[in-house]
């Protein structure tokens, strides 16, 4: 498919003159193996081509050999063994103390960073011991970035958390002790410790979530710290099986030690036996408590011995090792972890002597049930670059490829490519083509072009799949169903065009011919939006504010609050009050105004954990002005705000 051209410049000019590279209906794929050139002069290999893992049978004295071939990959990584040796469970019951094992939190951006999987041990498990830096540790979790979080098995002599009542870990006496310990580690041990994300939650909102909905994501306005070593959070303790102000079922179950989660203006949550506590006396910042170290090992550390039990903890080492010895028996299934690193992908698996084996690309697990002497080889290859472009017709074209190497230099190569593959445009491609035509209409009329919003596009698709070509009847209902409380929180208001047609051009011509639709798409009020198609239906949605309003909208933790107006003199709820509200200390940026239409009140949506101020700005005739109300929104707190004179 790829072949260098001899007379490149002439051929390139020829195909360009014919307009081959500028047409619309053929899409070809060129696979250009440029990664090798890009990485020239830089070694990323963890294993040489002869890096071998050898396991000797204790019974028959025969060997099973696993070779990690070529340029990259890790064998028997700590994370690989954790995932291999444990059944992975979901949906823990935070009101129960019976959960035990390895659980996963994933696909929820409010619970784990970017929704990536976090694997965590829960309950009084006995297979998560690690020896490192002359100390015994317990595995807390595999973090979202693949690093492995450990907590020291023992507690260490501490002191007061801080002399001041601000809950800041950065200024705490405990941080000083932990930093001194890390700085005294050997260079070799420090090299195995990754910088980790620690949450110093000083927002005083933890109690609203810990009972039933802890999170690995640091709350808004909390302090996110990037540290080499720190202490645990109250949320992590709840995930581990700790109960609140009571003994739970957790492997973190000895001593009285600090967390970095604030419980009140003068108290921190702390570990007490098998619980996480915030009692009025024991958690005071100035009280004496011990501490336990938290570190994050690099994602690719390997296991050189042990089985994770207290009597035989995992022993970890750098992934630069090329061989590890284990015990293996014939006819006993053996598991190995062979994981390609960044920039590489699985290519193939082969074994000698007709031995069968299997490799799971998703988990990096290699499984062998040896029946004879064998060498199994897992091969990885550098990922190839795919270049897509459009061609007018099948035939031969010349393509010039320019790319930047690791050393900063730019390299150009030309390829003669045979066009053999066609591809129909996707719905997204058709939609973006229509959006481009729409912006061209606006440009021709001197109107600012709209910004494309992925979030609005997904809502457009939802509209078409849910309600179809409904002539705008269900716009409000679909918006509230799709965005939930966020629609009320942001007071979302969309404009919309709808039509039917086979192509993007058909849809745009239809709207251009309709004066109302044409006026809508040319409106200077609109700032962003999207167009979507589904079958023969088309929809365009316009939004008059910046698309940043939708950033991380799914992660907002909102609560529905009813605002009412009560008159003490007449002892009844009244209508007609105009009110305003804003986030405390952020009045200029967050001020909103509204009106109470009836005695039933007005529904608003507020963020859990934030504090708000409500005041009456328009007083109904004949009544005294209501007093200002200040609240902090809690998940299990009040559902009603009453403005009362």
Tab-separated table of N, CA, C and O in Angstrom, residues 526-583:
chain	number	residue	atom	x	y	z
A	526	UNK	N	-27.042	34.537	19.448
A	526	UNK	CA	-26.518	33.184	19.627
A	526	UNK	C	-24.994	33.191	19.682
A	526	UNK	O	-24.331	33.874	18.888
A	527	UNK	N	-24.446	32.411	20.594
A	527	UNK	CA	-22.998	32.357	20.800
A	527	UNK	C	-22.415	30.999	20.402
A	527	UNK	O	-21.357	30.899	19.818
A	528	UNK	N	-23.125	29.936	20.743
A	528	UNK	CA	-22.629	28.597	20.442
A	528	UNK	C	-23.805	27.687	20.146
A	528	UNK	O	-24.972	28.097	20.243
A	529	UNK	N	-23.497	26.440	19.820
A	529	UNK	CA	-24.561	25.490	19.541
A	529	UNK	C	-24.032	24.261	18.842
A	529	UNK	O	-22.837	23.959	18.875
A	530	UNK	N	-24.942	23.549	18.165
A	530	UNK	CA	-24.564	22.345	17.435
A	530	UNK	C	-25.701	21.971	16.499
A	530	UNK	O	-26.843	22.434	16.654
A	531	UNK	N	-25.386	21.126	15.556
A	531	UNK	CA	-26.371	20.526	14.664
A	531	UNK	C	-26.180	19.018	14.720
A	531	UNK	O	-25.049	18.536	14.779
A	532	UNK	N	-27.289	18.285	14.700
A	532	UNK	CA	-27.212	16.826	14.699
A	532	UNK	C	-28.225	16.276	13.701
A	532	UNK	O	-29.251	16.899	13.418
A	533	UNK	N	-27.896	15.099	13.198
A	533	UNK	CA	-28.811	14.398	12.304
A	533	UNK	C	-29.026	12.987	12.821
A	533	UNK	O	-28.158	12.399	13.468
A	534	UNK	N	-30.191	12.455	12.551
A	534	UNK	CA	-30.520	11.077	12.909
A	534	UNK	C	-31.531	10.582	11.895
A	534	UNK	O	-32.617	11.137	11.779
A	535	UNK	N	-31.131	9.559	11.145
A	535	UNK	CA	-31.931	9.096	10.003
A	535	UNK	C	-32.119	10.277	9.047
A	535	UNK	O	-31.160	10.838	8.585
A	536	UNK	N	-33.358	10.688	8.761
A	536	UNK	CA	-33.545	11.827	7.846
A	536	UNK	C	-33.954	13.097	8.591
A	536	UNK	O	-34.426	14.049	7.977
A	537	UNK	N	-33.772	13.115	9.899
A	537	UNK	CA	-34.167	14.262	10.721
A	537	UNK	C	-32.944	15.107	11.080
A	537	UNK	O	-31.860	14.575	11.330
A	538	UNK	N	-33.166	16.432	11.115
A	538	UNK	CA	-32.094	17.363	11.437
A	538	UNK	C	-32.567	18.343	12.507
A	538	UNK	O	-33.729	18.748	12.530
A	539	UNK	N	-31.638	18.718	13.383
A	539	UNK	CA	-31.949	19.676	14.429
A	539	UNK	C	-30.742	20.581	14.655
A	539	UNK	O	-29.594	20.130	14.624
A	540	UNK	N	-30.995	21.861	14.823
A	540	UNK	CA	-29.970	22.844	15.196
A	540	UNK	C	-30.417	23.505	16.490
A	540	UNK	O	-31.550	23.957	16.604
A	541	UNK	N	-29.532	23.558	17.477
A	541	UNK	CA	-29.832	24.196	18.752
A	541	UNK	C	-28.836	25.323	18.992
A	541	UNK	O	-27.630	25.163	18.756
A	542	UNK	N	-29.360	26.451	19.435
A	542	UNK	CA	-28.563	27.655	19.655
A	542	UNK	C	-28.606	28.043	21.131
A	542	UNK	O	-29.655	27.938	21.784
A	543	UNK	N	-27.480	28.524	21.641
A	543	UNK	CA	-27.371	28.950	23.031
A	543	UNK	C	-26.742	30.334	23.065
A	543	UNK	O	-25.767	30.594	22.350
A	544	UNK	N	-27.299	31.229	23.900
A	544	UNK	CA	-26.891	32.631	23.883
A	544	UNK	C	-25.770	32.963	24.860
A	544	UNK	O	-25.425	34.134	25.036
A	545	UNK	N	-25.213	31.948	25.525
A	545	UNK	CA	-24.090	32.168	26.424
A	545	UNK	C	-22.926	31.279	26.004
A	545	UNK	O	-23.044	30.466	25.098
A	546	UNK	N	-21.805	31.424	26.696
A	546	UNK	CA	-20.610	30.682	26.324
A	546	UNK	C	-20.770	29.182	26.600
A	546	UNK	O	-21.430	28.780	27.562
A	547	UNK	N	-20.164	28.376	25.756
A	547	UNK	CA	-20.262	26.929	25.912
A	547	UNK	C	-19.590	26.427	27.181
A	547	UNK	O	-19.846	25.293	27.611
A	548	UNK	N	-18.753	27.263	27.799
A	548	UNK	CA	-18.109	26.866	29.051
A	548	UNK	C	-19.128	26.632	30.163
A	548	UNK	O	-18.807	26.004	31.174
A	549	UNK	N	-20.363	27.122	29.988
A	549	UNK	CA	-21.417	26.867	30.973
A	549	UNK	C	-21.640	25.375	31.171
A	549	UNK	O	-22.121	24.952	32.228
A	550	UNK	N	-21.307	24.570	30.152
A	550	UNK	CA	-21.569	23.136	30.212
A	550	UNK	C	-20.351	22.319	30.654
A	550	UNK	O	-20.430	21.085	30.710
A	551	UNK	N	-19.242	22.994	30.965
A	551	UNK	CA	-18.044	22.272	31.371
A	551	UNK	C	-18.318	21.447	32.628
A	551	UNK	O	-18.776	21.964	33.643
A	552	UNK	N	-18.076	20.156	32.530
A	552	UNK	CA	-18.234	19.233	33.660
A	552	UNK	C	-19.632	19.279	34.271
A	552	UNK	O	-19.812	19.063	35.471
A	553	UNK	N	-20.633	19.522	33.441
A	553	UNK	CA	-21.979	19.685	33.982
A	553	UNK	C	-22.490	18.425	34.672
A	553	UNK	O	-23.287	18.515	35.620
A	554	UNK	N	-22.038	17.256	34.237
A	554	UNK	CA	-22.496	16.012	34.847
A	554	UNK	C	-21.969	15.828	36.262
A	554	UNK	O	-22.518	15.037	37.025
A	555	UNK	N	-20.905	16.521	36.605
A	555	UNK	CA	-20.305	16.352	37.925
A	555	UNK	C	-20.909	17.270	38.989
A	555	UNK	O	-20.565	17.155	40.165
A	556	UNK	N	-21.796	18.191	38.585
A	556	UNK	CA	-22.403	19.103	39.551
A	556	UNK	C	-23.283	18.312	40.529
A	556	UNK	O	-24.120	17.499	40.128
A	557	UNK	N	-23.085	18.545	41.832
A	557	UNK	CA	-23.921	17.950	42.859
A	557	UNK	C	-24.937	19.000	43.305
A	557	UNK	O	-24.621	19.933	44.045
A	558	UNK	N	-26.167	18.838	42.841
A	558	UNK	CA	-27.194	19.859	43.026
A	558	UNK	C	-28.318	19.356	43.930
A	558	UNK	O	-28.589	18.159	44.008
A	559	UNK	N	-28.974	20.299	44.561
A	559	UNK	CA	-30.112	19.969	45.401
A	559	UNK	C	-31.260	20.917	45.080
A	559	UNK	O	-31.083	22.119	44.926
A	560	UNK	N	-32.450	20.345	44.996
A	560	UNK	CA	-33.659	21.102	44.707
A	560	UNK	C	-34.162	21.750	46.000
A	560	UNK	O	-34.435	21.068	46.983
A	561	UNK	N	-34.268	23.065	45.986
A	561	UNK	CA	-34.704	23.829	47.158
A	561	UNK	C	-35.923	24.669	46.770
A	561	UNK	O	-35.927	25.330	45.722
A	562	UNK	N	-36.944	24.672	47.620
A	562	UNK	CA	-38.122	25.515	47.405
A	562	UNK	C	-38.014	26.769	48.267
A	562	UNK	O	-37.845	26.688	49.484
A	563	UNK	N	-38.088	27.933	47.631
A	563	UNK	CA	-38.031	29.215	48.329
A	563	UNK	C	-39.460	29.726	48.523
A	563	UNK	O	-40.211	29.885	47.559
A	564	UNK	N	-39.853	29.993	49.796
A	564	UNK	CA	-41.198	30.471	50.110
A	564	UNK	C	-41.114	31.805	50.847
A	564	UNK	O	-40.117	32.156	51.445
A	565	UNK	N	-42.220	32.543	50.792
A	565	UNK	CA	-42.347	33.823	51.523
A	565	UNK	C	-43.456	33.683	52.551
A	565	UNK	O	-44.606	33.382	52.221
A	566	UNK	N	-43.108	33.911	53.820
A	566	UNK	CA	-44.057	33.768	54.927
A	566	UNK	C	-44.249	35.115	55.613
A	566	UNK	O	-43.283	35.854	55.844
A	567	UNK	N	-45.484	35.428	55.914
A	567	UNK	CA	-45.806	36.655	56.636
A	567	UNK	C	-46.234	36.308	58.060
A	567	UNK	O	-47.270	35.637	58.271
A	568	UNK	N	-45.462	36.763	59.030
A	568	UNK	CA	-45.740	36.447	60.426
A	568	UNK	C	-47.034	37.085	60.918
A	568	UNK	O	-47.750	36.508	61.730
A	569	UNK	N	-47.319	38.281	60.425
A	569	UNK	CA	-48.505	38.994	60.904
A	569	UNK	C	-49.787	38.250	60.545
A	569	UNK	O	-50.700	38.122	61.364
A	570	UNK	N	-49.875	37.786	59.310
A	570	UNK	CA	-51.091	37.086	58.870
A	570	UNK	C	-50.989	35.574	59.019
A	570	UNK	O	-51.940	34.847	58.752
A	571	UNK	N	-49.793	35.096	59.397
A	571	UNK	CA	-49.566	33.675	59.622
A	571	UNK	C	-49.893	32.844	58.372
A	571	UNK	O	-50.569	31.830	58.430
A	572	UNK	N	-49.356	33.284	57.230
A	572	UNK	CA	-49.602	32.542	55.997
A	572	UNK	C	-48.478	32.786	54.991
A	572	UNK	O	-47.727	33.758	55.098
A	573	UNK	N	-48.383	31.867	54.025
A	573	UNK	CA	-47.443	32.027	52.927
A	573	UNK	C	-48.060	32.911	51.855
A	573	UNK	O	-49.262	32.799	51.564
A	574	UNK	N	-47.238	33.779	51.261
A	574	UNK	CA	-47.766	34.743	50.302
A	574	UNK	C	-46.990	34.686	48.991
A	574	UNK	O	-45.880	34.141	48.927
A	575	UNK	N	-47.579	35.280	47.943
A	575	UNK	CA	-46.954	35.336	46.621
A	575	UNK	C	-46.495	36.757	46.323
A	575	UNK	O	-46.793	37.699	47.063
A	576	UNK	N	-45.740	36.894	45.215
A	576	UNK	CA	-45.382	38.209	44.724
A	576	UNK	C	-44.047	38.753	45.185
A	576	UNK	O	-43.640	39.844	44.783
A	577	UNK	N	-43.341	38.024	46.017
A	577	UNK	CA	-42.053	38.498	46.520
A	577	UNK	C	-40.975	38.314	45.453
A	577	UNK	O	-40.849	37.244	44.842
A	578	UNK	N	-40.181	39.357	45.222
A	578	UNK	CA	-39.012	39.239	44.365
A	578	UNK	C	-37.768	39.058	45.231
A	578	UNK	O	-37.546	39.809	46.173
A	579	UNK	N	-36.987	38.033	44.940
A	579	UNK	CA	-35.839	37.742	45.782
A	579	UNK	C	-34.578	37.591	44.935
A	579	UNK	O	-34.632	37.420	43.709
A	580	UNK	N	-33.447	37.666	45.605
A	580	UNK	CA	-32.152	37.457	44.974
A	580	UNK	C	-31.326	36.543	45.862
A	580	UNK	O	-31.559	36.455	47.067
A	581	UNK	N	-30.367	35.852	45.253
A	581	UNK	CA	-29.481	34.992	46.031
A	581	UNK	C	-28.132	34.885	45.332
A	581	UNK	O	-28.014	35.072	44.119
A	582	UNK	N	-27.100	34.582	46.113
A	582	UNK	CA	-25.744	34.472	45.594
A	582	UNK	C	-24.905	33.619	46.521
A	582	UNK	O	-25.256	33.393	47.681
A	583	UNK	N	-23.796	33.101	45.940
A	583	UNK	CA	-22.840	32.376	46.767
A	583	UNK	C	-22.155	33.346	47.728
A	583	UNK	O	-21.782	34.453	47.327
